[in-house]
Each structure stands twice: as C-alpha cells, then as structure tokens.
Coordinates of C-alpha atoms in Angstrom, one line a residue:
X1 CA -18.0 -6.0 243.5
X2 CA -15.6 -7.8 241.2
X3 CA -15.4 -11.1 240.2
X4 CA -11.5 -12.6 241.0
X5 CA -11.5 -15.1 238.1
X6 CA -12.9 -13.3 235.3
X7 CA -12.4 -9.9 236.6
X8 CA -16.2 -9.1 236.0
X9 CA -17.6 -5.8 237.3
X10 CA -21.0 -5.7 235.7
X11 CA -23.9 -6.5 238.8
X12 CA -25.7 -8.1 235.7
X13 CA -23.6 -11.2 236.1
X14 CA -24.0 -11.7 239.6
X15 CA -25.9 -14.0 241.9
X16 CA -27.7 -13.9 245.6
X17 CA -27.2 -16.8 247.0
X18 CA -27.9 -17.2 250.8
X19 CA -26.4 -14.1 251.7
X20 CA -23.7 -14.5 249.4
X21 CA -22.9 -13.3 245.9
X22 CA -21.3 -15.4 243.6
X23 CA -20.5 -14.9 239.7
X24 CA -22.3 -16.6 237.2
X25 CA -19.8 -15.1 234.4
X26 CA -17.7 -17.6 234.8
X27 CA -19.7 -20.1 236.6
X28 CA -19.1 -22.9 233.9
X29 CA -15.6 -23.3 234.8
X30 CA -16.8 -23.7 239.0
X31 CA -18.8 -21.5 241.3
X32 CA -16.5 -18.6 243.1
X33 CA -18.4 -16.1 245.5
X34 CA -17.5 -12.6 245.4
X35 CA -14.3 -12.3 247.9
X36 CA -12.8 -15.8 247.6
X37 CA -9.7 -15.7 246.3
X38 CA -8.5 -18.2 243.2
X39 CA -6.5 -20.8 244.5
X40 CA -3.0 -20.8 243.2
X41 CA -2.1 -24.6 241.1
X42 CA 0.4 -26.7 242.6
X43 CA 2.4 -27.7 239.4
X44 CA 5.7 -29.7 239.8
X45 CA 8.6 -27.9 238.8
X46 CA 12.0 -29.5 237.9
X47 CA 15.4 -28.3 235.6
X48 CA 15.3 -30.0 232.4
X49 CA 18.1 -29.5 230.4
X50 CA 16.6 -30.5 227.0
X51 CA 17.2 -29.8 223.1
X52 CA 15.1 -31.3 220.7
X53 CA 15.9 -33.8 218.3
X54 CA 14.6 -32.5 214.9
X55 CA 14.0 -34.5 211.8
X56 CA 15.5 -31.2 209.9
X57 CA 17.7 -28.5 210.9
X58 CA 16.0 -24.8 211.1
X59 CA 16.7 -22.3 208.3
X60 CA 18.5 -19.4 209.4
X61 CA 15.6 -17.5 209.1
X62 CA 14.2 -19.4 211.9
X63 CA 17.1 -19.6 213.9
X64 CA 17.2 -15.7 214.0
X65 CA 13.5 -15.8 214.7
X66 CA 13.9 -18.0 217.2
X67 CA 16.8 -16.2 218.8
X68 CA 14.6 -12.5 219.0
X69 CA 11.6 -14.6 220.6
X70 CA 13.8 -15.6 223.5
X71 CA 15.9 -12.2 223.7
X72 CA 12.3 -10.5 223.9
X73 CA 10.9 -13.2 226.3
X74 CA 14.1 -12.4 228.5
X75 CA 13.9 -9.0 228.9
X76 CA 10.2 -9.6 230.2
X77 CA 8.3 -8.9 226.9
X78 CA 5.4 -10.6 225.6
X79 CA 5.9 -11.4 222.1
X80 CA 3.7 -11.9 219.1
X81 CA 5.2 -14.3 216.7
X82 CA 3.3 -13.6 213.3
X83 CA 4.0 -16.1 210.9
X84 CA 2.7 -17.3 207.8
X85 CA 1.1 -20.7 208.0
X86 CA 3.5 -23.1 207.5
X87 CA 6.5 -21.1 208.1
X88 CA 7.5 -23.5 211.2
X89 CA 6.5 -21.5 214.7
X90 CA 5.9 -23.9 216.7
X91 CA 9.5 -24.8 215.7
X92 CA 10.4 -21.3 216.8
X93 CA 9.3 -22.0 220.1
X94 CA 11.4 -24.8 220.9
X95 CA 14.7 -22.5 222.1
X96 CA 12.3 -20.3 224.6
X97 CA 10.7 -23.4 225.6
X98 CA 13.8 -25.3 226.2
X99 CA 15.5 -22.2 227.8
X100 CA 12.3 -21.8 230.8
X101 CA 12.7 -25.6 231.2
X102 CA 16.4 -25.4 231.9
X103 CA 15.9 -22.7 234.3
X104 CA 12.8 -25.1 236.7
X105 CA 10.3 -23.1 234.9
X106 CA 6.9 -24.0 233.9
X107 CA 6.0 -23.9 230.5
X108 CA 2.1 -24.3 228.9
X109 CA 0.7 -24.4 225.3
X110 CA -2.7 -23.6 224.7
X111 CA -4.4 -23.7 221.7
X112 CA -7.8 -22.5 220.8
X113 CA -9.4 -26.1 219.0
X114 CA -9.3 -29.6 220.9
X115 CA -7.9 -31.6 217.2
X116 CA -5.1 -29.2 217.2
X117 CA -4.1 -29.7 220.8
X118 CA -4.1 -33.5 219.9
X119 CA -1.9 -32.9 216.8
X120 CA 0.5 -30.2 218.6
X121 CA 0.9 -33.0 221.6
X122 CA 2.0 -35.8 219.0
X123 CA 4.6 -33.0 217.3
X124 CA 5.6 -32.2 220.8
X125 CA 6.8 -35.9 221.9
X126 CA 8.4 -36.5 218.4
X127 CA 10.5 -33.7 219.1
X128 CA 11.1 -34.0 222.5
X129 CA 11.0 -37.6 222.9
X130 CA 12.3 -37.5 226.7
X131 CA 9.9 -35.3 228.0
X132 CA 6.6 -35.8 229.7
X133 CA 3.9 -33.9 227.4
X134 CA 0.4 -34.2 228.3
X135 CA -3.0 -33.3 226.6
X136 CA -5.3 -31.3 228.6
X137 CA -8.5 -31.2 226.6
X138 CA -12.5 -33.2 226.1
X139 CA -11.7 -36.4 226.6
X140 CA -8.2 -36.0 228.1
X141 CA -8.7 -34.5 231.6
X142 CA -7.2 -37.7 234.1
X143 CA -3.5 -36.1 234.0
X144 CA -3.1 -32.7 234.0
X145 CA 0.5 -32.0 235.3
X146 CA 3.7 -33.0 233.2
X147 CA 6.9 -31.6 232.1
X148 CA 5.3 -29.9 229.1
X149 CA 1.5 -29.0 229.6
X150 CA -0.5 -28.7 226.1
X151 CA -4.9 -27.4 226.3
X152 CA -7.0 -25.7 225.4
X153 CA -8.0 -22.5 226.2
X154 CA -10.7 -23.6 228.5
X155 CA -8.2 -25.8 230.3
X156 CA -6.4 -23.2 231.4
X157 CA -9.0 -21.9 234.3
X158 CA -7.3 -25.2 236.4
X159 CA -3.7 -23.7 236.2
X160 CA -4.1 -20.0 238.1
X161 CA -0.7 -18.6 238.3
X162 CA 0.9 -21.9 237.1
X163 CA 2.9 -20.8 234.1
X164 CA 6.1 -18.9 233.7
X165 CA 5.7 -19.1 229.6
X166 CA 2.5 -19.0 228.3
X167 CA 2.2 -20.0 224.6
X168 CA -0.7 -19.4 223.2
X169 CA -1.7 -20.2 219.6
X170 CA -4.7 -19.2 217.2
X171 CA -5.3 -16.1 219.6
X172 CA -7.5 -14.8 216.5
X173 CA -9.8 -17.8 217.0
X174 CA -13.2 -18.6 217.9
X175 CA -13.9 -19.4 221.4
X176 CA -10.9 -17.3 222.6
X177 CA -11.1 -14.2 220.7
X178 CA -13.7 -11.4 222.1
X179 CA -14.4 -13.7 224.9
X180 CA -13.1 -11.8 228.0
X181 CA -13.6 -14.6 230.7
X182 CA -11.1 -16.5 228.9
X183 CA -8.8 -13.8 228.3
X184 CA -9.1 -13.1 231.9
X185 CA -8.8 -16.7 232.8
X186 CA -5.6 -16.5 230.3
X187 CA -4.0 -13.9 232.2
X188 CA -4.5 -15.6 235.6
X189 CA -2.9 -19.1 234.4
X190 CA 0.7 -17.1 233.7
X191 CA 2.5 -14.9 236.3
X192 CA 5.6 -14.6 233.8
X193 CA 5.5 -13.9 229.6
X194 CA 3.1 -14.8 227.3
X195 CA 4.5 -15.8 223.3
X196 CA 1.5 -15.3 221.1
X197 CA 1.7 -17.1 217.5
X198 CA -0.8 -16.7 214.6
X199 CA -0.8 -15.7 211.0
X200 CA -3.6 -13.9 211.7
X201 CA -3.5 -11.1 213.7
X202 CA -6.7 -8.9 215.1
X203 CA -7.1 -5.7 215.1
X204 CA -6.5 -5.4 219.2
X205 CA -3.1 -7.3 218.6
X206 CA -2.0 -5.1 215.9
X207 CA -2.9 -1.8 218.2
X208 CA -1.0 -3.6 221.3
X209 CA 1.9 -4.2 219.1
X210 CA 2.2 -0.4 218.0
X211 CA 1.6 0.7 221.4
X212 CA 4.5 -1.0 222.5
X213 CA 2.8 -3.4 225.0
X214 CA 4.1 -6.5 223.1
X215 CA 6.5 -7.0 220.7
X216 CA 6.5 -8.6 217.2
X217 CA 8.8 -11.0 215.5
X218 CA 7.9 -12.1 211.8
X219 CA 8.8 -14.8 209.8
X220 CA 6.5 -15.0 206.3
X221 CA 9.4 -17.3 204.8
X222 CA 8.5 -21.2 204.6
X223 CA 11.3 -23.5 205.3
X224 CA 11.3 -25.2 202.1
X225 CA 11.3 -21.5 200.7
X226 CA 8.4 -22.3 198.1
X227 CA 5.7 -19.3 198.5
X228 CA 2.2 -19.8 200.1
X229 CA -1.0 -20.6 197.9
X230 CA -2.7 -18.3 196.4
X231 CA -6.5 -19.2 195.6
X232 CA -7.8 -19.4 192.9
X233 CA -11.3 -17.2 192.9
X234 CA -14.3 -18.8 190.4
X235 CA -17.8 -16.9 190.7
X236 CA -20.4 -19.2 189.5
X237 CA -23.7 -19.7 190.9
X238 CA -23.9 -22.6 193.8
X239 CA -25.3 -25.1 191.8
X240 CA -22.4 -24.7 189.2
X241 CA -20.0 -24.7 191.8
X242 CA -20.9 -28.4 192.6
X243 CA -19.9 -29.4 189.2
X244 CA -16.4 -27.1 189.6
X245 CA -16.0 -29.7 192.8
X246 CA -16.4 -32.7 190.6
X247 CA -13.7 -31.3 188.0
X248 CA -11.3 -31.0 190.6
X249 CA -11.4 -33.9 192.0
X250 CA -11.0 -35.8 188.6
X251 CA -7.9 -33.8 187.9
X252 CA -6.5 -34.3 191.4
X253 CA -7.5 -38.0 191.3
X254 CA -4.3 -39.5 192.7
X255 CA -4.1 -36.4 195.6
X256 CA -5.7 -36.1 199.0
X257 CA -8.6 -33.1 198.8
X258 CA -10.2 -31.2 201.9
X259 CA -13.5 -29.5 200.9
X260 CA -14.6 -26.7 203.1
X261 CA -18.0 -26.1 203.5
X262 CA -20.0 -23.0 205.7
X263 CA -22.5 -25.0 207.7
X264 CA -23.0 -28.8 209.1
X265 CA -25.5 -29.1 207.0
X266 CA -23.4 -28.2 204.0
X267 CA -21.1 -31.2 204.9
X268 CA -23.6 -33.8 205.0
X269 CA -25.1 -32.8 201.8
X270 CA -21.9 -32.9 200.4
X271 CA -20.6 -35.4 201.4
X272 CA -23.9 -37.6 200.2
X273 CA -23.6 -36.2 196.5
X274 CA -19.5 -37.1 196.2
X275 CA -19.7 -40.9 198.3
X276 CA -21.7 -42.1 195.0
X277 CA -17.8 -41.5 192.7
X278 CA -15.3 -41.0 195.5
X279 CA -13.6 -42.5 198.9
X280 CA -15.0 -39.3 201.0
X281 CA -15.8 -38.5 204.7
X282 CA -17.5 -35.6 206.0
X283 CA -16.5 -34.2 209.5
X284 CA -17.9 -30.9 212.1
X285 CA -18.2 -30.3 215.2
X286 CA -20.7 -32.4 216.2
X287 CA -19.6 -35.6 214.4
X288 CA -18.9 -38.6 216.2
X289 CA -15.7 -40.1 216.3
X290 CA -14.2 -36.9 214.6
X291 CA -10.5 -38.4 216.1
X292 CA -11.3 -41.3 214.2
X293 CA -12.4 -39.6 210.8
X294 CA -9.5 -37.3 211.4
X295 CA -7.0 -40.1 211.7
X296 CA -7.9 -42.1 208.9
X297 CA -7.6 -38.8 206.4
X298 CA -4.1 -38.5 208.0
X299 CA -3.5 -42.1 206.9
X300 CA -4.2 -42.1 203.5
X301 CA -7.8 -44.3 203.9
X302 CA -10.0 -41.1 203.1
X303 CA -8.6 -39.6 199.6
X304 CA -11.5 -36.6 199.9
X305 CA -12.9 -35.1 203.4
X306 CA -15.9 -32.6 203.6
X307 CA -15.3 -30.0 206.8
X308 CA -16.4 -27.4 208.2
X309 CA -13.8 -24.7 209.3
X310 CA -12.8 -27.1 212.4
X311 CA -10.0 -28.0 209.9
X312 CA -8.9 -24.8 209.3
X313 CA -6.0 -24.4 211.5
X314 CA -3.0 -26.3 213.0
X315 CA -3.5 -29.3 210.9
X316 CA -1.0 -30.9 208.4
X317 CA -2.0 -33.1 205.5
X318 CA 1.7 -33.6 203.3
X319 CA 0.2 -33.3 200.0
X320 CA -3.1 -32.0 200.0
X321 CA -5.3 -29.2 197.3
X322 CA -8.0 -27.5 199.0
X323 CA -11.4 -26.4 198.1
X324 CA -13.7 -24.2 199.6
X325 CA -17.1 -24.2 198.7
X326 CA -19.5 -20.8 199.3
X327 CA -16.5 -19.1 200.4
X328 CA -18.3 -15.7 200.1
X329 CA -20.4 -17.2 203.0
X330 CA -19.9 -14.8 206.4
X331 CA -18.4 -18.0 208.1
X332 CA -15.1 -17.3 206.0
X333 CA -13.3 -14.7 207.3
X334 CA -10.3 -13.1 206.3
X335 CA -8.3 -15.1 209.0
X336 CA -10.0 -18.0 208.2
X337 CA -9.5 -18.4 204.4
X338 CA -5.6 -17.8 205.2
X339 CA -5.8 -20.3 207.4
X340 CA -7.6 -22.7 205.1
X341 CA -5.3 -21.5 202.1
X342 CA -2.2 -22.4 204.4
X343 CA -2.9 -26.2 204.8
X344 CA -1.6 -26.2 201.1
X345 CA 2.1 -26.9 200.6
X346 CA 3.1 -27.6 203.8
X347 CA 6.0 -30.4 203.7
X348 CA 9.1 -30.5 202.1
X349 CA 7.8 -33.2 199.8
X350 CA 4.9 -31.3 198.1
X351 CA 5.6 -27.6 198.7
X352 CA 3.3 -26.8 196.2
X353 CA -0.1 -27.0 195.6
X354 CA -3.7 -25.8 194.5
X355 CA -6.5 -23.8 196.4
X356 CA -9.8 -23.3 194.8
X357 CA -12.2 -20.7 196.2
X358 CA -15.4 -21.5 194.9
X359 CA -18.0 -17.9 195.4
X360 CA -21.3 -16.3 193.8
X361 CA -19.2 -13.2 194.1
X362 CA -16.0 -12.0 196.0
X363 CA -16.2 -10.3 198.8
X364 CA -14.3 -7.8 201.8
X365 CA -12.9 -10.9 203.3
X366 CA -11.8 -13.1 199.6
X367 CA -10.0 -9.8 199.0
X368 CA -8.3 -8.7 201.7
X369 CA -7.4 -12.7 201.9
X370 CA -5.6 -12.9 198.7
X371 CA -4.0 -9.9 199.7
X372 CA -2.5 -10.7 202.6
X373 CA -1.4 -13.6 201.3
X374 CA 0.7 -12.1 198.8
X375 CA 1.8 -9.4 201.0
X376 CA 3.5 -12.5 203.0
X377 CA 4.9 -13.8 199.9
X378 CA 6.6 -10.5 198.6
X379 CA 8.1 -10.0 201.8
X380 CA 10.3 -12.6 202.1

C-alpha cells in the first residue's frame, strides 16, 4: 500500500474509510485514497524572451556562477548553488530562469518562510518588470498561475508535475528540512531540474553532492567584495547581557538594529524593557500584522526590532548591526547564526557592519558558526 502523494509506505498512516483506505500523512494538503492517482496541474505555458533589467551589472564572479548553473541545469543536473549570504544567488538564477522561459518552460520558486516569499516576489518584479510574478502563500492563494510562480513549500502540493525548473531556497530550513511529505510533495511539483540555493548546507546535501547525484557551484564572494561578519562572542550571565543590549544600541544610535531572541516570550519581554528608551517593535510568528511590523522596519519607522529567528533568512535591511541575545540557546543552530550573521553588510552602501553574539558560554553550534564563516571569507 503506498500513498501517491507522499510516497508513504508505513500502514500506521493509513485510514479505513468505507471500504476505502486513504492517507492521513498527507491529509492536510487534501484527502487521496490509496490508488488514486495525483492529478497533473494545468499551468499555462508561453516563450518569453526576457532579460532582466538590473540596477547593477553582476561581477564576473557571478556571471561565471551563473553560467555553470545553467551548463549543469542543461545537461539535466540538479544543482546546489552554495553561497554565502549576500553573495547575490538569486541573482545567479536569473540566466537559467530566463533561458527555461525562452524555451515555453515553466519555472517555480519556492522558499521555505511566507515573509521571504513576499520579499523574493517584490525583487522578482523589480527585475523583471514585464513579467507576471505571483505570490502563492497565507494570505495570497486567489491567483496561483503566472509567468513566474513564487511559494512556499507548502504551496507546492497544488502544482504536481507543473515545473520544468524547480528553485528551491532555504532547503536547510524548518518546515522543509526532515519533513518527507514535503520533500515528496517537492519532487512531484517538478518533472525537469531542481536548482537548490542556501549557505547552509545539511549533512544529506553534502553526501548527495559527493555521491554525484547533484552538482555544486560556489560562490562565497559578495559583490561589493567586502567579507561577511564575523560575530563578536561575549559570555556574561543573561541578566548582564541585557545591559550589553543597551550599550549597543547607544553606540549604534543613528543605525537600524535587529535583536534576536530564542523564544516568543523572549521578544515580548524584550521588547517591554527597550520601548521605555527606544523606537522598538517586537515581531514572531504569531504576531499580528507581522507584514505590517515588517514593513515599517524596512522603512525606516522602527530604528530597533525584537525577532525571533523568522528574520533569519532572505531578508534585507541596507544598513543594519545585529544582535543575538541567548545565542547559546538550542534554537540557534549553526545554519541559523550564519544566517542571522549574513543580514549584516548586505548593500553596496554599508558593506560593513557589526554582529554581537551575546551567550553564558559558547557552544558546538557558536563555533562551528564562526568557523564557517571565516572559511567563506578565506576562500574567496
């Protein structure tokens, strides 16, 4: 007995239903009985010929990076594109994307976290002001077929067999990493080559790339060719770390700050103390109007905001310094402190910056962080 959506073998996971079994694996995206077969998306398809009208021109490192994406992508490769954070890949993308479209082919993005969806659309229809890009995530469900298709992971269970290049971004993330019905869901929605992007690889992407199942393209090098931030590690005891917050921001008065915390409670707490001396916001992932919050950070009308690690990845803040607060907490993972680190120095404007990791005492995953990060910097 085997489940045709999420693959799923296990009897455990299946359902009697009036002389019918169904799965309940995967019964949150729709109820399939065992036998039924996934119906295949009807998706528009069109030739676009496209090129995208960039604010900058690409460094040559990622023109060549861009260049061995496609060449991979061509031969019928999947491709991992690791990349430091901030190094441009969704830049990198733009040749294969615009090289499927040319061809009638249909191309999807999907991306582990609903805010960077949203920010990755925007970028999307900057750059390629002519196309048809739509959001497919909470709150953005009416149209789900355009020239450029950009959701979440979850989204992806309405496109079965609908995409001839798959990206996916933030493969490493929480909900899609370990979670087999989505990787299986994953699979289904692309019947051509998938282009992973992180610049955090797991441990089953590393052994995939050395067995020769997908192949890697790097790029560690930022395009303003200023290296990535390495934290600075402070071990003081938590209440002493409150008062390390409040020097901070007094000596980056006149900068934007985002302070990440381990829990929700964390960020309300926070977020109390600092609104008594500061212009400060605190946002997770069950805060209402989080777009909102989010939006007015972006815009300058927030100096400080208090997050959880929703704000780890895929979004860009020009000038901002970074704190995180109980980093030795388990929430902070390796991946997840690069990730935080990496929102520093992003534009060319302010290519440098600070990161603060605030910690009782380091641990497996503040080490292997700083690491890494200096790995990507000595190899460029």
């Amino acid at each position: 007995m085997r489940c045709n959506r999420c693959k799923n073998e296990d009897m455990r996971f299946f359902q009697y239903d009036q002389g019918i079994y169904y799965c309940r694996k995967c019964i949150a995206f729709g109820r399939i009985n065992v036998g039924d077969k996934v119906k295949p998306c009807l998706l528009k398809r069109r030739k676009i010929n496209i090129e995208p009208k960039l604010r900058y021109e690409l460094t040559s490192s990622q023109k060549e990076v861009s260049n061995n994406v496609y060449l991979n992508l061509k031969m019928g490769y999947d491709v991992f594109l690791y990349a430091a954070t901030g190094a441009g890949k969704t830049e990198c993308t733009y040749q294969s994307i615009c090289a499927y479209l040319r061809e009638g082919k249909k191309v999807g993005f999907a991306i582990s976290r609903r805010q960077v969806v949203l920010e990755i659309a925007n970028r999307l229809r900057k750059d390629f002001p002519s196309l048809k890009i739509v959001e497919v995530t909470q709150g953005y469900t009416q149209i789900v077929d355009g020239d450029l298709i950009v959701c979440t992971m979850h989204q992806l269970y309405r496109y079965a067999y609908g995409f001839d290049l798959l990206i996916m971004d933030e493969v490493d993330a929480f909900p899609y990493i370990d979670n087999d019905v989505l990787q299986a869901i994953s699979n289904q929605a692309c019947v051509g080559q998938k282009l992973y992007l992180s610049a955090t690889p797991d441990e089953k992407m590393i052994e995939d790339i050395k067995k020769g199942k997908i192949k890697e393209v790097t790029l560690f090098k930022r395009a303003h060719n200023h290296p990535l931030c390495i934290p600075k590690v402070i071990q003081v005891p938590i209440s002493i770390q409150i008062l390390c917050i409040f020097y901070f921001l007094f000596k980056w008065k006149n900068k934007q700050v985002l302070i990440f915390v381990p829990t929700k409670e964390d960020t309300v707490y926070i977020s109390k103390i600092l609104s008594l001396f500061t212009k400060i916001k605190g946002v997770h992932s069950s805060s209402e109007n989080k777009d909102e919050i989010i939006e007015s950070f972006r815009s300058k009308d927030i100096q400080v905001l208090v997050c959880t690690t929703l704000m780890e990845r895929g979004i860009t803040i020009p000038d901002v310094q970074v704190i995180v607060y109980k980093a030795n907490h388990v929430v902070f993972t390796c991946a997840s402190l690069i990730q935080i680190y990496g929102r520093v120095g992003r534009s060319f404007e302010n290519p440098e910056g600070e990161g603060i990791c605030l910690c009782q005492s380091t641990n497996q995953s503040i080490r292997k962080c700083i690491r890494q990060i200096r790995m990507m910097n000595d190899s460029v």
